[in-house]
PDB file of C-alpha atoms and ligand atoms in Angstrom:
ATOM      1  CA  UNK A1037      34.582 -81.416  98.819  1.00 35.00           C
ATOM      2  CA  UNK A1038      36.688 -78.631  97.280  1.00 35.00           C
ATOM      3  CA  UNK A1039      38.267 -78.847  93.515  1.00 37.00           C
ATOM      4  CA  UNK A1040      40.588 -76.224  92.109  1.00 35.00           C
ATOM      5  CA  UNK A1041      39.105 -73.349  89.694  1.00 40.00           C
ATOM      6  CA  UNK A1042      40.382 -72.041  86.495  1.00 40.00           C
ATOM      7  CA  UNK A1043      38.979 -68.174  85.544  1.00 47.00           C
ATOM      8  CA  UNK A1044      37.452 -67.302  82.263  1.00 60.00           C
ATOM      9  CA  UNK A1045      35.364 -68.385  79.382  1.00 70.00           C
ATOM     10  CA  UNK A1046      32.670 -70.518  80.606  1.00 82.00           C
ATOM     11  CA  UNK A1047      28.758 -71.066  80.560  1.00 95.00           C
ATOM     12  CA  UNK A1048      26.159 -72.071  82.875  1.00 97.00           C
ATOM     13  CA  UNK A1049      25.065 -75.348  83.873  1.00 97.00           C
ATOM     14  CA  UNK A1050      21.470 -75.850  86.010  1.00 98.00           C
ATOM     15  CA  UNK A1051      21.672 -77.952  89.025  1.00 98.00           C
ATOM     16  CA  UNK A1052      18.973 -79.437  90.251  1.00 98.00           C
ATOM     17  CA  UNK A1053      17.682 -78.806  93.496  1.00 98.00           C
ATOM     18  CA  UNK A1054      16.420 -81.544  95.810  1.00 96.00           C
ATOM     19  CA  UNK A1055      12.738 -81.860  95.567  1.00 95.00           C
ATOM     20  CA  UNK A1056      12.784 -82.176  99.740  1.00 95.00           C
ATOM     21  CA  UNK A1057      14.550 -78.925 100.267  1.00 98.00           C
ATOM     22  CA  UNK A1058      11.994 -77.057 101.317  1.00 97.00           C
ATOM     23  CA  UNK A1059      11.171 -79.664 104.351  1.00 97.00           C
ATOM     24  CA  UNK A1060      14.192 -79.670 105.944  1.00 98.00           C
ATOM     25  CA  UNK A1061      14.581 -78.516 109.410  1.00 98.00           C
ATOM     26  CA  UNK A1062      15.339 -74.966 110.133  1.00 98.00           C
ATOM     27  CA  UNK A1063      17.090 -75.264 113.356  1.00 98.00           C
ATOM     28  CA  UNK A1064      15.210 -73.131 116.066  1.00 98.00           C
ATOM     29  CA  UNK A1065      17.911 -70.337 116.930  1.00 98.00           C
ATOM     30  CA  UNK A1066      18.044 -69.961 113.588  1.00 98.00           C
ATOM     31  CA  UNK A1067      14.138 -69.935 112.951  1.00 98.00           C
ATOM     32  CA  UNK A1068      13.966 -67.266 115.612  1.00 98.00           C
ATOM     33  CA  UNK A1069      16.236 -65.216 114.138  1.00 98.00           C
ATOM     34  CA  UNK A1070      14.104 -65.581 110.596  1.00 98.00           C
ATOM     35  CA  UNK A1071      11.199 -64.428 112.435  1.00 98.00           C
ATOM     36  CA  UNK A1072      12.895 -61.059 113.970  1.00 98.00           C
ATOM     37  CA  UNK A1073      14.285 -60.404 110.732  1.00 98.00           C
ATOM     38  CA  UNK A1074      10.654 -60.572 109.324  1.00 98.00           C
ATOM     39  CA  UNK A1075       8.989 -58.342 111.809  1.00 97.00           C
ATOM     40  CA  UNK A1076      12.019 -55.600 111.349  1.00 96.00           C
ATOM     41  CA  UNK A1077      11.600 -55.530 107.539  1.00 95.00           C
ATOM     42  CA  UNK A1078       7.824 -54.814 108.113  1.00 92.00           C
ATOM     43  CA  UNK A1079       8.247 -52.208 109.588  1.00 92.00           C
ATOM     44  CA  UNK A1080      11.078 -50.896 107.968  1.00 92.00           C
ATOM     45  CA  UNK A1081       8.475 -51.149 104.595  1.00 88.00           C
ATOM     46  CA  UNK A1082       5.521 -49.342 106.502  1.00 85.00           C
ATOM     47  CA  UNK A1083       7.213 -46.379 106.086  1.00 78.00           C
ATOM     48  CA  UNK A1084       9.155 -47.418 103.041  1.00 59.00           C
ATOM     49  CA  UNK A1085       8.395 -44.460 101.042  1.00 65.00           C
ATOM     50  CA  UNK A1086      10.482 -41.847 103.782  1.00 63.00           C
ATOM     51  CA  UNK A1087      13.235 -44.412 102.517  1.00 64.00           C
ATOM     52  CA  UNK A1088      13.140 -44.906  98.793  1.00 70.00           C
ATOM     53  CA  UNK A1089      14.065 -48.234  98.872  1.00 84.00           C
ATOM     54  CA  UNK A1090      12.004 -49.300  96.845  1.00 85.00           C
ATOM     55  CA  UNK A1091      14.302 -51.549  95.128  1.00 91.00           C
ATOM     56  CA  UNK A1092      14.086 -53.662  98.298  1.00 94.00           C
ATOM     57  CA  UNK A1093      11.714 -56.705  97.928  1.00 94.00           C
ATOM     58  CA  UNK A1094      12.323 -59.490 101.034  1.00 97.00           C
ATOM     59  CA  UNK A1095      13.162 -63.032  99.673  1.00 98.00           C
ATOM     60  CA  UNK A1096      11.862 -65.919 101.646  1.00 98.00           C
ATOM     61  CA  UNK A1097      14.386 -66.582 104.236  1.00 98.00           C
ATOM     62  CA  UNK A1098      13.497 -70.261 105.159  1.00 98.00           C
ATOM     63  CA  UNK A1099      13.819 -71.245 101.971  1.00 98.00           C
ATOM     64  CA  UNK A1100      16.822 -69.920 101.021  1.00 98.00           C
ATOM     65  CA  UNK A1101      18.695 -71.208 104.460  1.00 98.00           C
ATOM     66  CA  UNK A1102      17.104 -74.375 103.347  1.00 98.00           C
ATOM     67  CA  UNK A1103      18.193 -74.179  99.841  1.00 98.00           C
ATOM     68  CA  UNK A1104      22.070 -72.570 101.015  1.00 98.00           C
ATOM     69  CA  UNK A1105      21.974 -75.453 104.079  1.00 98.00           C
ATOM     70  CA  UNK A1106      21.413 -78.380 100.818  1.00 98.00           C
ATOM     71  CA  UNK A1107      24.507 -76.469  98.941  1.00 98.00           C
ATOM     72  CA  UNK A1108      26.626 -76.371 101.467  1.00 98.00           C
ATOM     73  CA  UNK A1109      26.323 -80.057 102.307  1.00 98.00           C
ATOM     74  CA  UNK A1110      25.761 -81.248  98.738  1.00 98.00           C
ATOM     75  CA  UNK A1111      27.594 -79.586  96.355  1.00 98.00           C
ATOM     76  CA  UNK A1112      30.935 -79.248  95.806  1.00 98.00           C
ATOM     77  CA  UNK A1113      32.666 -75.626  96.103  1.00 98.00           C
ATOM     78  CA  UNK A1114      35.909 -74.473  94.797  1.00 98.00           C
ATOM     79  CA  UNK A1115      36.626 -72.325  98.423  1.00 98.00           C
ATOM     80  CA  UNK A1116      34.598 -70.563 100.903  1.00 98.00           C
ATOM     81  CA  UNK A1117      33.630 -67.308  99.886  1.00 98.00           C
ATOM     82  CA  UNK A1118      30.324 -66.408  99.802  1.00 98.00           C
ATOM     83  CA  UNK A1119      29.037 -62.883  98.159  1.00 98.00           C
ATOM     84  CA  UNK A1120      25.220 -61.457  98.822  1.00 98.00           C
ATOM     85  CA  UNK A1121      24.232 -59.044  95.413  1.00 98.00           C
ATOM     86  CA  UNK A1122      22.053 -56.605  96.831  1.00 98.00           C
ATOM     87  CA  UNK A1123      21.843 -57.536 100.101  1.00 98.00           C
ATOM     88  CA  UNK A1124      19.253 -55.566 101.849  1.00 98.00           C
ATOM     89  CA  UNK A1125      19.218 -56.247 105.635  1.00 98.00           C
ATOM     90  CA  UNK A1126      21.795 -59.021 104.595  1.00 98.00           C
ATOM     91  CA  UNK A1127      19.765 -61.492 106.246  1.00 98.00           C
ATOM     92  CA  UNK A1128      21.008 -64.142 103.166  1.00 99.00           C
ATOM     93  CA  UNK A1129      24.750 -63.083 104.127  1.00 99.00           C
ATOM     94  CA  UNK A1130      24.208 -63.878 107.971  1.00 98.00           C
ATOM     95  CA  UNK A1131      22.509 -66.801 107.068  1.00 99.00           C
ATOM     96  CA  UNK A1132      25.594 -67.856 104.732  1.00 99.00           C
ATOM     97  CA  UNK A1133      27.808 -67.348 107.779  1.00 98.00           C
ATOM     98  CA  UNK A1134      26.043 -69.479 110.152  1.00 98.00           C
ATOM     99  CA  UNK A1135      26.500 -72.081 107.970  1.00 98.00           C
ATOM    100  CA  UNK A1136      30.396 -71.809 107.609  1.00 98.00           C
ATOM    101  CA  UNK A1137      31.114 -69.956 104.458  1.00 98.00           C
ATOM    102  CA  UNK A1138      32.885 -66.573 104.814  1.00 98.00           C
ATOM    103  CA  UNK A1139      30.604 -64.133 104.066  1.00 98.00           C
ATOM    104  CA  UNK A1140      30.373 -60.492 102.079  1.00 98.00           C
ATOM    105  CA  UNK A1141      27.569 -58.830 101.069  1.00 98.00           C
ATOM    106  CA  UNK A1142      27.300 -55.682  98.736  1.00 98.00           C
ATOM    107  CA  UNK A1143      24.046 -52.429  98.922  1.00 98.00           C
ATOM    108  CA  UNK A1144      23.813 -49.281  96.947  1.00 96.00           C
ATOM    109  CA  UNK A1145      20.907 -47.890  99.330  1.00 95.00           C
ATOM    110  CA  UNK A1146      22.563 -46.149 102.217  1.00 94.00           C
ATOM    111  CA  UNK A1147      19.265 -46.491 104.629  1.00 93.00           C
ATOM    112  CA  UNK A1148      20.003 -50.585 103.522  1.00 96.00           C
ATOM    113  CA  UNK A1149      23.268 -50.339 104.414  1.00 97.00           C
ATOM    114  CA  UNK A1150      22.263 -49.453 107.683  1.00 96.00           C
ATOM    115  CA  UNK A1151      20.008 -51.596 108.452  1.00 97.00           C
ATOM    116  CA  UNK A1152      22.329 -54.416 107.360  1.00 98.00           C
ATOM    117  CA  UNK A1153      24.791 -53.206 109.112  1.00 98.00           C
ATOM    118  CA  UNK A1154      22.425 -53.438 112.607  1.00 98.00           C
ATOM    119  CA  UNK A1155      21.628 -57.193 111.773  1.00 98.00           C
ATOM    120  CA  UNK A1156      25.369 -58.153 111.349  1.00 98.00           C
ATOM    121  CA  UNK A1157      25.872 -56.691 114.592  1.00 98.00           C
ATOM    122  CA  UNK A1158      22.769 -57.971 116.360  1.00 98.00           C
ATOM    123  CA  UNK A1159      22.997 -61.358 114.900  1.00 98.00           C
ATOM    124  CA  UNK A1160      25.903 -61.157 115.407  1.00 98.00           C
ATOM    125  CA  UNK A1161      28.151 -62.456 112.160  1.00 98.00           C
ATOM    126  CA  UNK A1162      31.016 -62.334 110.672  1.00 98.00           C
ATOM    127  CA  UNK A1163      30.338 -60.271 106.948  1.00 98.00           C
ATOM    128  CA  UNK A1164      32.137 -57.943 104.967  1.00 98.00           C
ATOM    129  CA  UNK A1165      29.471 -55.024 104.281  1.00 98.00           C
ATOM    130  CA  UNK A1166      30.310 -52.878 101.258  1.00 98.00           C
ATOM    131  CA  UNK A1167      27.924 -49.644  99.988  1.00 98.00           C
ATOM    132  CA  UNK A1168      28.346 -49.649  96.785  1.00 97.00           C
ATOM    133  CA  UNK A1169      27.912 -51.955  93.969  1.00 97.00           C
ATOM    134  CA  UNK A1170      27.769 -55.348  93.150  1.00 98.00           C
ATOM    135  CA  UNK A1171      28.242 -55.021  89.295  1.00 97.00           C
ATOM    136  CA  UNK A1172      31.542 -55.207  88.078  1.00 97.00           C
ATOM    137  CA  UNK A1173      33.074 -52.683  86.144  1.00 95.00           C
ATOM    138  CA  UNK A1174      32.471 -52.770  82.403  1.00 95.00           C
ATOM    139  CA  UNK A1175      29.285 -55.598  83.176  1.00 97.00           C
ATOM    140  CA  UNK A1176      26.613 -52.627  82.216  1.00 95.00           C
ATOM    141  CA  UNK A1177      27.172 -53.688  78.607  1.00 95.00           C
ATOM    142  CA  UNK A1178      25.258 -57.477  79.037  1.00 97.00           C
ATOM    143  CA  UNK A1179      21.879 -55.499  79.655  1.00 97.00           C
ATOM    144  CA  UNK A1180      19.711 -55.450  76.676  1.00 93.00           C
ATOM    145  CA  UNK A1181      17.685 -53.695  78.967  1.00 95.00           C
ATOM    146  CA  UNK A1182      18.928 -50.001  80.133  1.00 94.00           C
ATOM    147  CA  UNK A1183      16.374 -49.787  82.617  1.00 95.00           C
ATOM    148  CA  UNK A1184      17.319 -52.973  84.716  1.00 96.00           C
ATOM    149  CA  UNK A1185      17.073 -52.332  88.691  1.00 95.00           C
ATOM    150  CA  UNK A1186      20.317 -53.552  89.233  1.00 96.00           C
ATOM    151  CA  UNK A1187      21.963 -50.844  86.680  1.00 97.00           C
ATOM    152  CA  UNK A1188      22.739 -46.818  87.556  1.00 91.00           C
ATOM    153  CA  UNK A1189      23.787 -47.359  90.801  1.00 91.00           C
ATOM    154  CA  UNK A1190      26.653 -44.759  91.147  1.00 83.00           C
ATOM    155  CA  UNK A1191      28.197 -46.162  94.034  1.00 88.00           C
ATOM    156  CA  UNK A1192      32.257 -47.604  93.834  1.00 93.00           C
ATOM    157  CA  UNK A1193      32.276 -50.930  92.682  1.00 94.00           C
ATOM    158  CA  UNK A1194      32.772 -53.480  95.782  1.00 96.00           C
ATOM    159  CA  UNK A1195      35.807 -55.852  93.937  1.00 97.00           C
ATOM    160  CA  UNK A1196      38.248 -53.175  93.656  1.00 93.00           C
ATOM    161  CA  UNK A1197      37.595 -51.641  97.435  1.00 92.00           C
ATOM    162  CA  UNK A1198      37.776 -55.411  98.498  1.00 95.00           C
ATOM    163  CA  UNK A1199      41.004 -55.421  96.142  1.00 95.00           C
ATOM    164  CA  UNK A1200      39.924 -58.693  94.843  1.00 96.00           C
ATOM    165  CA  UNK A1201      37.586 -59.832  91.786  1.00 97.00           C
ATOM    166  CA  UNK A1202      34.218 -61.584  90.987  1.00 98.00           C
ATOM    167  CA  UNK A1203      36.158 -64.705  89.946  1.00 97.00           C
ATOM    168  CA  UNK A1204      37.643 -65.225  94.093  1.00 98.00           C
ATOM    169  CA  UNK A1205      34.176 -66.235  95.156  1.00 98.00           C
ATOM    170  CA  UNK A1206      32.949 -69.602  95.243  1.00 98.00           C
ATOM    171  CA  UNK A1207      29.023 -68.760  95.881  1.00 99.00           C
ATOM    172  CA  UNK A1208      27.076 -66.127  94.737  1.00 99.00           C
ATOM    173  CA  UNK A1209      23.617 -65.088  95.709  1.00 99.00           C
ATOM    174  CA  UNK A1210      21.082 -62.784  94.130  1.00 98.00           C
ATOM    175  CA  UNK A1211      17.852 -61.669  94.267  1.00 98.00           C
ATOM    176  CA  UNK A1212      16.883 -60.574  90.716  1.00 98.00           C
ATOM    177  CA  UNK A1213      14.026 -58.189  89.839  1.00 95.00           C
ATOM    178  CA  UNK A1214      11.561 -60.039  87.731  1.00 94.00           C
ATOM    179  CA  UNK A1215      12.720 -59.625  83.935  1.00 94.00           C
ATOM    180  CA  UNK A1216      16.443 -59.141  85.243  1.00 96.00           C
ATOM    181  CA  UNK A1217      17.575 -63.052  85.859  1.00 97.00           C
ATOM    182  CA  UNK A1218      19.790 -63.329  82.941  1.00 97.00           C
ATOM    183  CA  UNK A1219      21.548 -60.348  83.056  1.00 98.00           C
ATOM    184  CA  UNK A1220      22.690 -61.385  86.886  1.00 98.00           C
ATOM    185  CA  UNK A1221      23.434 -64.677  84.849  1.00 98.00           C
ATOM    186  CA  UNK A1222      25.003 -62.878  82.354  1.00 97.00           C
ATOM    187  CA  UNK A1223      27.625 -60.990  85.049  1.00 98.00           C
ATOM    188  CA  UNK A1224      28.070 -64.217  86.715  1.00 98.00           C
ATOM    189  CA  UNK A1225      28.742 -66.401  83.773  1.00 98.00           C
ATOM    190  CA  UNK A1226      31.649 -63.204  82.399  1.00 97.00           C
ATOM    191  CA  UNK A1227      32.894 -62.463  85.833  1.00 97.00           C
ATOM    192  CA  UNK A1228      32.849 -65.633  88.097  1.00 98.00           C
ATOM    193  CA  UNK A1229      35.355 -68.525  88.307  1.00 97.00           C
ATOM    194  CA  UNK A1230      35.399 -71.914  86.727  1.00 97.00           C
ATOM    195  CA  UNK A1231      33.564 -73.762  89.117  1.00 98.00           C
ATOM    196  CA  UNK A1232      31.734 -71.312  90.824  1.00 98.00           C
ATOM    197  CA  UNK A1233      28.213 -71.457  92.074  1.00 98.00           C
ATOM    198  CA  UNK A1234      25.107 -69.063  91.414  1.00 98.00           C
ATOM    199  CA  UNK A1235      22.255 -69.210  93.615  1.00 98.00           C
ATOM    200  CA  UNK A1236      19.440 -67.212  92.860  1.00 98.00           C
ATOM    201  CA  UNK A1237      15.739 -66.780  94.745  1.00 98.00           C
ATOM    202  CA  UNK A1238      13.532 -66.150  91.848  1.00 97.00           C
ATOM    203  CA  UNK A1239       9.794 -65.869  93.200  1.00 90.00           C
ATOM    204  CA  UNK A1240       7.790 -67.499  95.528  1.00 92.00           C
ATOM    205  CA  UNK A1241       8.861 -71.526  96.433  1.00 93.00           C
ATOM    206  CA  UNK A1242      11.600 -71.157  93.438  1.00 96.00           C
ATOM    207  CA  UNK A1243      15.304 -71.304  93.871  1.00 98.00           C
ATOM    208  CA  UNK A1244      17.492 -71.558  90.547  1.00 98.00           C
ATOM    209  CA  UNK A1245      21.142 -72.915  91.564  1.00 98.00           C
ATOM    210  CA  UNK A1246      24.228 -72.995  88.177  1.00 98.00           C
ATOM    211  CA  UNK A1247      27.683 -73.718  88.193  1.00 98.00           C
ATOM    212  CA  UNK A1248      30.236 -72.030  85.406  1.00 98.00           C
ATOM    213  CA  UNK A1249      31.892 -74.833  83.966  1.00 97.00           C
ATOM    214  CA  UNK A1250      34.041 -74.599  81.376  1.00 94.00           C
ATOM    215  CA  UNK A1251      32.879 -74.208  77.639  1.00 88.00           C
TER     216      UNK A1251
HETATM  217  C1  SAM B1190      15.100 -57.717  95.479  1.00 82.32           C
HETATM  218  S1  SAM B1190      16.151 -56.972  96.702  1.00 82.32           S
HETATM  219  C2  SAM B1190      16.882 -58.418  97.458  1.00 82.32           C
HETATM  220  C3  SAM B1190      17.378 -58.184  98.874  1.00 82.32           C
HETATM  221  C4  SAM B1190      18.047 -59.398  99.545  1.00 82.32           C
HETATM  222  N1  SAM B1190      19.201 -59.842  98.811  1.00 82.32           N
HETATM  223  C5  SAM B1190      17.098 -60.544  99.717  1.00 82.32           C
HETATM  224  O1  SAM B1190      17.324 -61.599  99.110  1.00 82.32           O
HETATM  225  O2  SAM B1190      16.122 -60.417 100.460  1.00 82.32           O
HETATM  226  C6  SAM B1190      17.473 -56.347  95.655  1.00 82.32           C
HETATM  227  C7  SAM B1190      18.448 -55.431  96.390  1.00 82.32           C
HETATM  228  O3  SAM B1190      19.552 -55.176  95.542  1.00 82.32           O
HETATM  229  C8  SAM B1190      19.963 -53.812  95.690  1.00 82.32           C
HETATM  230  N2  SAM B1190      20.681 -53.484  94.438  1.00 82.32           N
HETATM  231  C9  SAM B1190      20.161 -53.471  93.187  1.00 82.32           C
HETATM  232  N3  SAM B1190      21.118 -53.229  92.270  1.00 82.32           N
HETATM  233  C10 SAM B1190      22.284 -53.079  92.968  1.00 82.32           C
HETATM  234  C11 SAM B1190      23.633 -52.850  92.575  1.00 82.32           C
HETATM  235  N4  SAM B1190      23.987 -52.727  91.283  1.00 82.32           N
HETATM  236  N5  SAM B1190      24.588 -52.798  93.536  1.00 82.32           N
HETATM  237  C12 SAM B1190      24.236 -52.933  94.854  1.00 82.32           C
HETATM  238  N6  SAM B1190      22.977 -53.158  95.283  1.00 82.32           N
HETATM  239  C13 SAM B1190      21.998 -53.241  94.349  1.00 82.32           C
HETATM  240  C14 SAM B1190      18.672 -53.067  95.930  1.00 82.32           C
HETATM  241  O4  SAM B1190      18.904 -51.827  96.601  1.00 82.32           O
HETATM  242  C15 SAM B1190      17.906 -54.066  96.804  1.00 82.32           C
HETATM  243  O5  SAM B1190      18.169 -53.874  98.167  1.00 82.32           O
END
């Protein structure tokens, strides 16, 4: 299914998530791959604090290719593109690919950024990796909060280096700090299309899936 967007004002409206989605079948190549991702990032956290990542937090990967897997078949998009905030390892992004959508993903930490780049290339996918950051310009001003995670990273903002903007991406995906939801709700309901989708993994068993529509 694939309808037309329109850009600007907008707002947010929930959808509902099958109840099911967390039983449906992960296939096993793609299971395998969860479970290699799993045992890197463990490691990759034992020694976390020679990294100062500490902004990276794993979401849990079966549900979310459960929960992207529903989307894809269930929901209507208005195109293809598919855009990880904060991707980590970009495990979400390769998972996004594997199921069809054409994938970028966006990191401020350069030790992420090279770890995602070694999954892309082991998985291997198809993803456009960008160091930098996922906020558009101007979008600091939504936080209430100056101390969010996602704000202060210095790093070139991914839309103009892509030479494109939030609004030409159909899905978005982000992993929000707790306390730092609506501001990524915020960005998404300025920046994004008409039409577009935001999927968000917001704690343990809980997905939260909107669409912009138009006010
Ligand atoms: C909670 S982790 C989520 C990682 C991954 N998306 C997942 O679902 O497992 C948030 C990530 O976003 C990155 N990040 C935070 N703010 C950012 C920004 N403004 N631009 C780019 N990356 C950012 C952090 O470095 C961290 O890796």
């Amino acid at each position: 299914m694939v309808f037309r967007s329109a850009t600007l004002a907008g707002m947010l409206k929930p959808i509902e998530i099958s109840t099911g989605v967390d039983t449906r079948a992960i296939p096993t190549v793609i299971a395998a791959k969860l479970a290699a991702m799993r045992l890197r990032i463990e490691a990759f956290q034992d020694c976390w604090d020679q990294h100062h990542a500490a902004q990276f937090v794993a979401a849990d990967y079966e549900l979310v290719y459960q929960t992207l897997a529903w989307v894809s078949e269930t929901q209507a998009s208005i195109g293809r593109r598919f855009v990880e905030w904060g991707c980590g390892f970009a495990t979400v992004a390769c998972l996004a690919d594997a199921l069809g959508w054409n994938a970028y993903a966006i990191e401020a930490h350069a030790d992420l950024i090279s770890e995602a780049r070694k999954t892309i290339a082991d998985w291997p996918a198809k993803v456009d990796l960008f160091a930098g950051n996922f906020l558009p310009p101007g979008a600091d001003d939504l936080a209430a909060d100056p101390t969010l995670p996602s704000l202060g990273h210095g790093g070139q903002s991914a839309y103009g280096a892509w030479e494109t903007d939030l609004d030409d991406f159909s899905l978005v995906y982000s992993y929000p700090w707790p306390g730092e939801d609506e501001f990524h709700e915020d960005v998404f309901d300025r920046y994004a299309a008409v039409g577009a989708m935001l999927l968000m993994f917001v704690g343990p068993n809980e997905m939260r899936l909107m669409r912009k529509v138009k006010a």
